[in-house]
């Protein structure tokens, strides 16, 4: 079974630029999550989708971050404009059963 | 509010030593899940174990064992006879367990384990 796929793996941008990340969850997983992991910290949930609807986006900085999951499969996370403090690893995860999440390899974003 | 505390920031051991990673959690929910994940240098979070709040049996899987104690709100992880490949960051996490919802996963700060040859 293929795992959660993410691209790109690495991205370097300058502040105020825009960036987008892509995630393809495990086939059949209705729930998809985006996490932000700042260096030295545990991952923090940004947004959770159930199929193509948003379940929880309470910690998503909506003035600059946006996410969508069209057709309830792939998802994109966008940052516009980026700030220095957005430098982090962005992890995508998907889930079929209660509480059991499978994580992708992450996208490491560096904002200069 | 839910919270997970991993007080040990970094642990260094020599190969073949046993090591225990501590995890203390806070929640007002009566039903919840506890997890341990491993994050090797490659960055991907690898699932190790899930335990629900009604199951306090300790679990052993090869060199790994977990001790869940509701009375002290702890879910500690022990690696027996550690190996260099065990070097990674280990995260303890807590999830609500609502019906029909996979719940928010709250992570601790992580413990970096270094196993030296």
CSV table of C-alpha atoms in Angstrom, one decimal, chain A residues 46-94:
chain,number,residue,atom,x,y,z
A,46,UNK,CA,-3.3,23.5,11.0
A,47,UNK,CA,-6.3,22.1,9.4
A,48,UNK,CA,-8.3,18.8,9.2
A,49,UNK,CA,-10.5,17.8,6.3
A,50,UNK,CA,-13.2,15.1,6.3
A,51,UNK,CA,-13.7,14.3,2.6
A,52,UNK,CA,-13.7,17.8,1.1
A,53,UNK,CA,-15.2,19.6,4.1
A,54,UNK,CA,-13.2,21.4,6.8
A,55,UNK,CA,-13.6,19.8,10.3
A,56,UNK,CA,-11.1,22.0,12.2
A,57,UNK,CA,-9.1,25.0,11.1
A,58,UNK,CA,-8.9,26.8,14.4
A,59,UNK,CA,-5.1,27.0,14.4
A,60,UNK,CA,-4.8,28.0,10.7
A,61,UNK,CA,-3.5,31.6,10.3
A,62,UNK,CA,-6.2,32.5,7.8
A,63,UNK,CA,-4.8,35.8,6.9
A,64,UNK,CA,-2.0,34.1,5.0
A,65,UNK,CA,-2.7,30.4,5.0
A,66,UNK,CA,-5.3,28.6,2.9
A,67,UNK,CA,-6.0,25.0,2.1
A,68,UNK,CA,-8.3,23.1,-0.1
A,69,UNK,CA,-9.2,19.5,-0.8
A,70,UNK,CA,-11.1,19.3,-4.0
A,71,UNK,CA,-12.9,16.1,-4.8
A,72,UNK,CA,-12.0,14.8,-1.3
A,73,UNK,CA,-8.7,13.3,-2.3
A,74,UNK,CA,-5.6,15.5,-2.9
A,75,UNK,CA,-5.0,18.6,-0.9
A,76,UNK,CA,-3.0,21.8,-1.3
A,77,UNK,CA,-1.8,24.2,1.4
A,78,UNK,CA,-0.8,27.7,0.4
A,79,UNK,CA,1.0,30.5,2.2
A,80,UNK,CA,0.7,34.0,0.8
A,81,UNK,CA,2.6,36.0,1.7
A,82,UNK,CA,5.2,34.0,3.7
A,83,UNK,CA,6.9,35.3,6.8
A,84,UNK,CA,10.2,34.3,8.4
A,85,UNK,CA,8.3,32.5,11.2
A,86,UNK,CA,6.7,30.2,8.6
A,87,UNK,CA,10.0,28.3,8.3
A,88,UNK,CA,9.0,24.8,9.3
A,89,UNK,CA,8.3,21.3,8.1
A,90,UNK,CA,4.7,20.9,6.8
A,91,UNK,CA,3.4,17.4,7.3
A,92,UNK,CA,0.4,15.9,5.7
A,93,UNK,CA,-1.3,12.9,7.3
A,94,UNK,CA,-4.4,10.8,6.5
